[in-house]
C-alpha atoms as a PDB file:
ATOM      1  CA  MET A   1      73.936 103.348 133.640  1.00  0.00           C
ATOM      2  CA  ASP A   2      77.151 103.679 135.596  1.00  0.00           C
ATOM      3  CA  SER A   3      76.817 104.691 139.261  1.00  0.00           C
ATOM      4  CA  ARG A   4      79.297 107.540 138.691  1.00  0.00           C
ATOM      5  CA  GLY A   5      77.297 109.084 135.844  1.00  0.00           C
ATOM      6  CA  LYS A   6      77.566 108.939 132.076  1.00  0.00           C
ATOM      7  CA  LYS A   7      81.034 109.610 130.658  1.00  0.00           C
ATOM      8  CA  ARG A   8      81.482 111.617 127.461  1.00  0.00           C
ATOM      9  CA  THR A   9      82.841 109.604 124.540  1.00  0.00           C
ATOM     10  CA  MET A  10      84.449 110.742 121.290  1.00  0.00           C
ATOM     11  CA  GLN A  11      85.734 109.078 118.173  1.00  0.00           C
ATOM     12  CA  GLY A  12      89.037 110.088 116.627  1.00  0.00           C
ATOM     13  CA  VAL A  13      92.198 109.066 114.793  1.00  0.00           C
ATOM     14  CA  VAL A  14      95.535 108.310 116.466  1.00  0.00           C
ATOM     15  CA  LEU A  15      98.185 110.871 115.448  1.00  0.00           C
ATOM     16  CA  SER A  16     101.051 109.802 117.713  1.00  0.00           C
ATOM     17  CA  ASN A  17     101.934 106.801 119.882  1.00  0.00           C
ATOM     18  CA  LYS A  18     105.515 107.743 120.753  1.00  0.00           C
ATOM     19  CA  MET A  19     104.845 108.138 124.483  1.00  0.00           C
ATOM     20  CA  ASP A  20     104.576 105.229 126.904  1.00  0.00           C
ATOM     21  CA  LYS A  21     100.911 104.332 127.583  1.00  0.00           C
ATOM     22  CA  THR A  22      99.741 107.583 125.956  1.00  0.00           C
ATOM     23  CA  VAL A  23      98.365 108.338 122.492  1.00  0.00           C
ATOM     24  CA  VAL A  24      97.401 111.631 120.846  1.00  0.00           C
ATOM     25  CA  ILE A  25      93.924 111.550 119.285  1.00  0.00           C
ATOM     26  CA  LEU A  26      92.585 114.017 116.690  1.00  0.00           C
ATOM     27  CA  THR A  27      88.808 114.533 116.788  1.00  0.00           C
ATOM     28  CA  GLU A  28      86.822 116.529 114.232  1.00  0.00           C
ATOM     29  CA  ARG A  29      83.404 118.125 114.496  1.00  0.00           C
ATOM     30  CA  LEU A  30      81.222 120.306 112.278  1.00  0.00           C
ATOM     31  CA  VAL A  31      80.224 123.752 113.550  1.00  0.00           C
ATOM     32  CA  LYS A  32      77.727 126.031 111.863  1.00  0.00           C
ATOM     33  CA  HIS A  33      79.003 129.577 111.288  1.00  0.00           C
ATOM     34  CA  PRO A  34      76.701 132.025 113.106  1.00  0.00           C
ATOM     35  CA  ARG A  35      76.576 134.574 110.307  1.00  0.00           C
ATOM     36  CA  PHE A  36      77.159 132.714 107.048  1.00  0.00           C
ATOM     37  CA  HIS A  37      75.372 129.470 108.051  1.00  0.00           C
ATOM     38  CA  LYS A  38      78.023 127.275 106.472  1.00  0.00           C
ATOM     39  CA  TYR A  39      79.456 124.255 108.237  1.00  0.00           C
ATOM     40  CA  MET A  40      83.148 124.381 109.150  1.00  0.00           C
ATOM     41  CA  LYS A  41      85.396 121.614 110.409  1.00  0.00           C
ATOM     42  CA  ARG A  42      86.932 122.144 113.831  1.00  0.00           C
ATOM     43  CA  HIS A  43      89.510 119.760 115.279  1.00  0.00           C
ATOM     44  CA  VAL A  44      90.946 119.192 118.756  1.00  0.00           C
ATOM     45  CA  LYS A  45      93.818 116.984 119.912  1.00  0.00           C
ATOM     46  CA  TYR A  46      93.413 114.954 123.101  1.00  0.00           C
ATOM     47  CA  LYS A  47      95.947 112.867 125.000  1.00  0.00           C
ATOM     48  CA  ALA A  48      94.443 109.530 126.010  1.00  0.00           C
ATOM     49  CA  HIS A  49      95.633 106.686 128.232  1.00  0.00           C
ATOM     50  CA  ASP A  50      96.439 103.452 126.338  1.00  0.00           C
ATOM     51  CA  GLU A  51      97.256 100.920 129.055  1.00  0.00           C
ATOM     52  CA  ASN A  52      98.688  98.140 126.848  1.00  0.00           C
ATOM     53  CA  ASN A  53     100.206 100.307 124.073  1.00  0.00           C
ATOM     54  CA  MET A  54      97.799  98.674 121.573  1.00  0.00           C
ATOM     55  CA  CYS A  55      97.111 101.729 119.369  1.00  0.00           C
ATOM     56  CA  ASN A  56      99.066 102.499 116.213  1.00  0.00           C
ATOM     57  CA  ILE A  57      99.158 105.653 114.096  1.00  0.00           C
ATOM     58  CA  GLY A  58      96.066 105.891 111.884  1.00  0.00           C
ATOM     59  CA  ASP A  59      93.793 103.724 114.047  1.00  0.00           C
ATOM     60  CA  THR A  60      90.250 104.948 114.657  1.00  0.00           C
ATOM     61  CA  VAL A  61      89.492 104.745 118.375  1.00  0.00           C
ATOM     62  CA  LEU A  62      86.748 105.542 120.860  1.00  0.00           C
ATOM     63  CA  ILE A  63      87.894 107.548 123.897  1.00  0.00           C
ATOM     64  CA  ALA A  64      86.005 108.118 127.148  1.00  0.00           C
ATOM     65  CA  GLU A  65      86.371 110.878 129.704  1.00  0.00           C
ATOM     66  CA  SER A  66      88.070 109.955 132.989  1.00  0.00           C
ATOM     67  CA  ARG A  67      89.652 111.496 136.049  1.00  0.00           C
ATOM     68  CA  PRO A  68      92.905 113.418 135.505  1.00  0.00           C
ATOM     69  CA  LEU A  69      95.702 110.905 134.919  1.00  0.00           C
ATOM     70  CA  SER A  70      98.502 113.430 134.402  1.00  0.00           C
ATOM     71  CA  LYS A  71      98.933 117.114 133.563  1.00  0.00           C
ATOM     72  CA  ASP A  72      97.348 116.734 130.108  1.00  0.00           C
ATOM     73  CA  LYS A  73      95.625 113.309 130.138  1.00  0.00           C
ATOM     74  CA  ARG A  74      91.903 113.274 130.946  1.00  0.00           C
ATOM     75  CA  TRP A  75      90.752 110.562 128.513  1.00  0.00           C
ATOM     76  CA  ARG A  76      91.101 106.776 128.202  1.00  0.00           C
ATOM     77  CA  VAL A  77      91.035 104.635 125.077  1.00  0.00           C
ATOM     78  CA  ARG A  78      87.859 102.563 125.403  1.00  0.00           C
ATOM     79  CA  GLU A  79      88.138 100.514 122.188  1.00  0.00           C
ATOM     80  CA  ILE A  80      89.867 100.391 118.825  1.00  0.00           C
ATOM     81  CA  ILE A  81      87.135 100.700 116.197  1.00  0.00           C
ATOM     82  CA  GLU A  82      89.250 100.246 113.067  1.00  0.00           C
ATOM     83  CA  ARG A  83      92.910  99.404 112.543  1.00  0.00           C
ATOM     84  CA  ALA A  84      95.055 101.469 110.160  1.00  0.00           C
ATOM     85  CA  LYS A  85      95.497  99.946 106.715  1.00  0.00           C
END
């Protein structure tokens, strides 16, 4: 394990790569409704640091938590799992 502790990781799809060294990632998760006990999809957008501008729209990527890199960026792209078709 890392000496600085275990970083959270998430998998998501790239929505935008228009910024320099930054991509917008959409992650989805299932949440059980407390009363009706049905599963609902919830999604969150994260801005992640992409050092070499490798990501394209539609790519599936793995992002890891990091120190604050700017006002909104707190994640880094760890790897590209699948390229967009």
